[in-house]
XYZ file of C-alpha atoms in Angstrom:
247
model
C 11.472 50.891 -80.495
C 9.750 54.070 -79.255
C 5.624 53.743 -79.626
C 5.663 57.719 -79.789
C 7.399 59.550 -83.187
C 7.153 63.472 -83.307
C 5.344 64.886 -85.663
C 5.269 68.381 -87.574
C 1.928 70.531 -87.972
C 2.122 71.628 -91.292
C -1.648 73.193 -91.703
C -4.191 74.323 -89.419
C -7.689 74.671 -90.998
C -9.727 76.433 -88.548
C -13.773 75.561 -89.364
C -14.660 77.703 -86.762
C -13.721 78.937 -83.201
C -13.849 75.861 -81.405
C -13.423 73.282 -84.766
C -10.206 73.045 -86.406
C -7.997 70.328 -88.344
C -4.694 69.665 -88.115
C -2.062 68.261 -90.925
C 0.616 66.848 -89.505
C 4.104 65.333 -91.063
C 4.446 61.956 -89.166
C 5.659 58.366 -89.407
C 3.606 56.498 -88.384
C 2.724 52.562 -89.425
C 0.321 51.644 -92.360
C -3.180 52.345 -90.965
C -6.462 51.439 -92.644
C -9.169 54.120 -93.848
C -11.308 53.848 -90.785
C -8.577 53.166 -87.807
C -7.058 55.944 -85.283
C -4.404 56.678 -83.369
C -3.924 59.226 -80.579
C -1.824 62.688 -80.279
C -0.073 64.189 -77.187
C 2.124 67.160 -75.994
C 4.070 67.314 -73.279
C 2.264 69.157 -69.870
C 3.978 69.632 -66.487
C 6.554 66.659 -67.047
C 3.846 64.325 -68.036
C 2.606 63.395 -72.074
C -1.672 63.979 -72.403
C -2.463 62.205 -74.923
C -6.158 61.553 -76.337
C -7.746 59.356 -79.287
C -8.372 60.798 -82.888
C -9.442 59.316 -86.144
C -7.361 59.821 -89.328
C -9.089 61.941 -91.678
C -6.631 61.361 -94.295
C -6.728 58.063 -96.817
C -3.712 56.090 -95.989
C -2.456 56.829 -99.712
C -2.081 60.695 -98.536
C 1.434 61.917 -97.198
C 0.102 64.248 -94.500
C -2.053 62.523 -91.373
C -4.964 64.515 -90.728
C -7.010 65.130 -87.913
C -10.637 66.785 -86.789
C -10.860 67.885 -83.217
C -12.833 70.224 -81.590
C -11.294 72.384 -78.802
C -12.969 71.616 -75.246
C -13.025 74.841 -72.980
C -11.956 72.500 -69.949
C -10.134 69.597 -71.746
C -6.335 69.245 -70.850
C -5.272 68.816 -74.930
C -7.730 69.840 -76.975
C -7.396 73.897 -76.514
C -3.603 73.424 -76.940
C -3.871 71.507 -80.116
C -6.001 74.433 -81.386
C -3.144 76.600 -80.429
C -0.541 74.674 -82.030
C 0.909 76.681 -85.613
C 2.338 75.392 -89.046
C 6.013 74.365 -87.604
C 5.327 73.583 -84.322
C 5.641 70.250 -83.351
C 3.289 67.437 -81.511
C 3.679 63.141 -80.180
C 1.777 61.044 -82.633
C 1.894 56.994 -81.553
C 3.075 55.050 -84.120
C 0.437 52.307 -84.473
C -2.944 53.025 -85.389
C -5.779 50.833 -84.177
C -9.674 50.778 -84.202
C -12.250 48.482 -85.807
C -14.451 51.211 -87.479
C -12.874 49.943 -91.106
C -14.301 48.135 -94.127
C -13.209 44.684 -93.441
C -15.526 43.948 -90.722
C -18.358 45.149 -92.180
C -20.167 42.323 -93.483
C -21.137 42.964 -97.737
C -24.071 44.516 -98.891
C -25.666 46.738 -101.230
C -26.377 50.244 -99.709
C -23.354 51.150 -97.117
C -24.809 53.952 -93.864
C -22.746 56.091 -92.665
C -23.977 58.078 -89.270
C -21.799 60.244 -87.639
C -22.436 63.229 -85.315
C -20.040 66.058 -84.718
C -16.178 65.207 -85.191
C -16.973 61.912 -85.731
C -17.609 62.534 -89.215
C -13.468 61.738 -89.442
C -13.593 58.305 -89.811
C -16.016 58.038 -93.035
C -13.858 60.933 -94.563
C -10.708 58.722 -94.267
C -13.072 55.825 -96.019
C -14.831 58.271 -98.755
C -10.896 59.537 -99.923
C -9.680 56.063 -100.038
C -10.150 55.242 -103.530
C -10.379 51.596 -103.058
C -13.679 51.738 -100.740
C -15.870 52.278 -103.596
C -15.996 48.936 -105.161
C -16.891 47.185 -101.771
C -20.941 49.124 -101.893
C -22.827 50.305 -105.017
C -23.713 53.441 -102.586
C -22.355 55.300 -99.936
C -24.347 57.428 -97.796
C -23.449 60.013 -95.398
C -25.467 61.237 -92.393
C -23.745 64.078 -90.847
C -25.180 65.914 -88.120
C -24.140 68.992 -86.410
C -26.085 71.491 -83.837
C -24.977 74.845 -86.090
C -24.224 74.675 -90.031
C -20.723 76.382 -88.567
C -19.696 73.227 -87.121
C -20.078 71.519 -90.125
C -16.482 70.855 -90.897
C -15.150 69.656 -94.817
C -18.811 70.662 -96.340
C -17.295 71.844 -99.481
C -15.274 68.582 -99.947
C -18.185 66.699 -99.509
C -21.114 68.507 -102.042
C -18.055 67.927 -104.769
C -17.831 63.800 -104.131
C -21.258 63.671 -104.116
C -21.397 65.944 -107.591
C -18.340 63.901 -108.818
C -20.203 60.235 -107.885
C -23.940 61.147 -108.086
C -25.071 57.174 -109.008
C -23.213 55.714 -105.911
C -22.644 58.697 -103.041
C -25.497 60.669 -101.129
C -25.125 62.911 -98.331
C -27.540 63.672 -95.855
C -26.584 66.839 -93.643
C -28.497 67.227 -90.553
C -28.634 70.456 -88.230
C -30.331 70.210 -84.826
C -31.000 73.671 -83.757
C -31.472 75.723 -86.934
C -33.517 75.595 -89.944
C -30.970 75.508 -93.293
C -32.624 75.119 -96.321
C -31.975 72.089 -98.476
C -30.632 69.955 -95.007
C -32.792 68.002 -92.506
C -33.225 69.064 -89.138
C -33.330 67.172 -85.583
C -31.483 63.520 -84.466
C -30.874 61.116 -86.440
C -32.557 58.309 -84.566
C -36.129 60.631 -84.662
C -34.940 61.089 -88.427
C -34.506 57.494 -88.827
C -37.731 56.456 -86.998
C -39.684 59.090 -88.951
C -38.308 57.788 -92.701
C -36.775 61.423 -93.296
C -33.543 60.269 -93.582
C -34.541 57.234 -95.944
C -36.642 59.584 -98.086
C -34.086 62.375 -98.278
C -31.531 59.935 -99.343
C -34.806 58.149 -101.728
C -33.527 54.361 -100.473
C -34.712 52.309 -97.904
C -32.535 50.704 -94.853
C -33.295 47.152 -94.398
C -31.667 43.946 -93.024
C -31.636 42.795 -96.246
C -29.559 45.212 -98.266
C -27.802 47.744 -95.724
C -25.103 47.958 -93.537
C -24.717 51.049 -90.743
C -21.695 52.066 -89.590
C -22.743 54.682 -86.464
C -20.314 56.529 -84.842
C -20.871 59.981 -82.615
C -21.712 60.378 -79.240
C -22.831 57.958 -76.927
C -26.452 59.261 -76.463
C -27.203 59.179 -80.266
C -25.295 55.531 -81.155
C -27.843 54.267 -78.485
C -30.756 55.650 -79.878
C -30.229 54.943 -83.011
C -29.313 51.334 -82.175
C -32.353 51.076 -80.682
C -34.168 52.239 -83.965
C -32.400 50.554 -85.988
C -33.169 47.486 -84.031
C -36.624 47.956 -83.814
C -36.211 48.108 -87.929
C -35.026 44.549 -87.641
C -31.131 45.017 -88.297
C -28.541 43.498 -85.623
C -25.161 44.517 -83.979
C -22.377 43.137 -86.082
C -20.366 40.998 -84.088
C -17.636 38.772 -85.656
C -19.444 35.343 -83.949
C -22.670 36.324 -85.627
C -22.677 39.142 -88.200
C -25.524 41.799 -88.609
C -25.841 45.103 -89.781
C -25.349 47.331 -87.583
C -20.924 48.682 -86.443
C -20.512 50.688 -83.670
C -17.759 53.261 -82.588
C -18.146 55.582 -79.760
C -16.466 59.297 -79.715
C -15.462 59.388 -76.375
């Protein structure tokens, strides 16, 4: 059986010039909110393939992806080419550990994500049976320009729809936007803005942090969040603290 199944590009949302999303008519095997898979095309007689989170709850018919198109990357910019009909490789059998079940229970659920990495808690907030495993959700998303802020609209309705159990924190690095925090998340973290913004506190006792972004922030935010007294989650000795790098 092929691992590979060809897949159909039914909408491109374009967030801005380099950020767009795909939707794309596939089957592939039952994934969980949380896992990914990876998407190729054909170049010069050889398949380039690269990694990329559903964005889509596994009830939804159409897979959906977040990418962002890298001047010098080998798929990315012809992804963002790629038009409703056109056609793409999707492997059949998702994978990844950034999911629910191996995050250990607790009360207040973290969600940090930088960039397109925001994909992954998407595919969690949509599935509808998430939401009894935390009594709140919250959402860190942080982005250098409010432009690059992909799925903001979906996002401020959840949070008006679910106002007791989901709060989201949007962070912008290198411009002021009223009503949204501004600067890293681990300086946010350190600092409490993040905690008072959100008006909870993150402790070992009643949170659990999924991080996922860039390498450069998951380590300095480990490294606050360690020096707050939470631990990596590891399935030998569970903490509080899941980690998924972007690349």
């Amino acid at each position: 059986m092929s691992l590979w199944v060809t897949g159909t590009v039914v909408e491109r949302i374009d967030w801005n010039d380099k950020l767009f999303s795909l939707k794309v008519d596939a089957e592939v095997e039952p994934f969980v909110a949380g896992q990914f898979t990876k998407l190729g095309l054909e170049q010069e007689g050889e398949r380039v393939q690269r990694a990329y989170s559903f964005v889509n709850a596994p009830t939804e018919p159409l897979l959906e992806f977040l990418a962002v198109a890298v001047e010098e990357g080998k798929l990315s910019p012809r992804l963002q080419d790629l038009h409703p009909g056109d056609q793409l490789m999707v492997a059949k059998r998702p994978t990844g550990f950034m999911v629910l079940d191996e995050v250990p229970a607790g009360r207040d659920l973290w969600m940090l994500a930088t960039g397109t990495a925001v994909g992954p808690f998407l595919s969690i907030l949509r599935d509808a049976g998430s939401w009894e495993q935390f009594e709140t959700f919250n959402l860190v998303y942080a982005v250098r320009n409010l432009e690059d802020m992909a799925y903001l609209e979906e996002i401020r309705a959840l949070e008006q729809a679910r106002p007791d159990q989901f709060k989201f924190i949007p962070v912008v690095s290198r411009e002021e936007v009223a009503g949204m925090l501004r600067g890293r998340i681990p300086s946010l973290i350190a600092g409490g803005q993040i905690q008072e913004y959100a008006d909870r506190p993150i402790t070992p006792s009643r949170s659990q942090v999924m991080v996922c972004g860039n390498p450069d922030m998951i380590r300095d935010t480990l490294a606050v969040l360690e020096g707050m007294k939470l631990r990596k989650n590891l399935r030998r000795t569970p903490g509080q603290i899941t980690m998924e790098k972007y690349w």
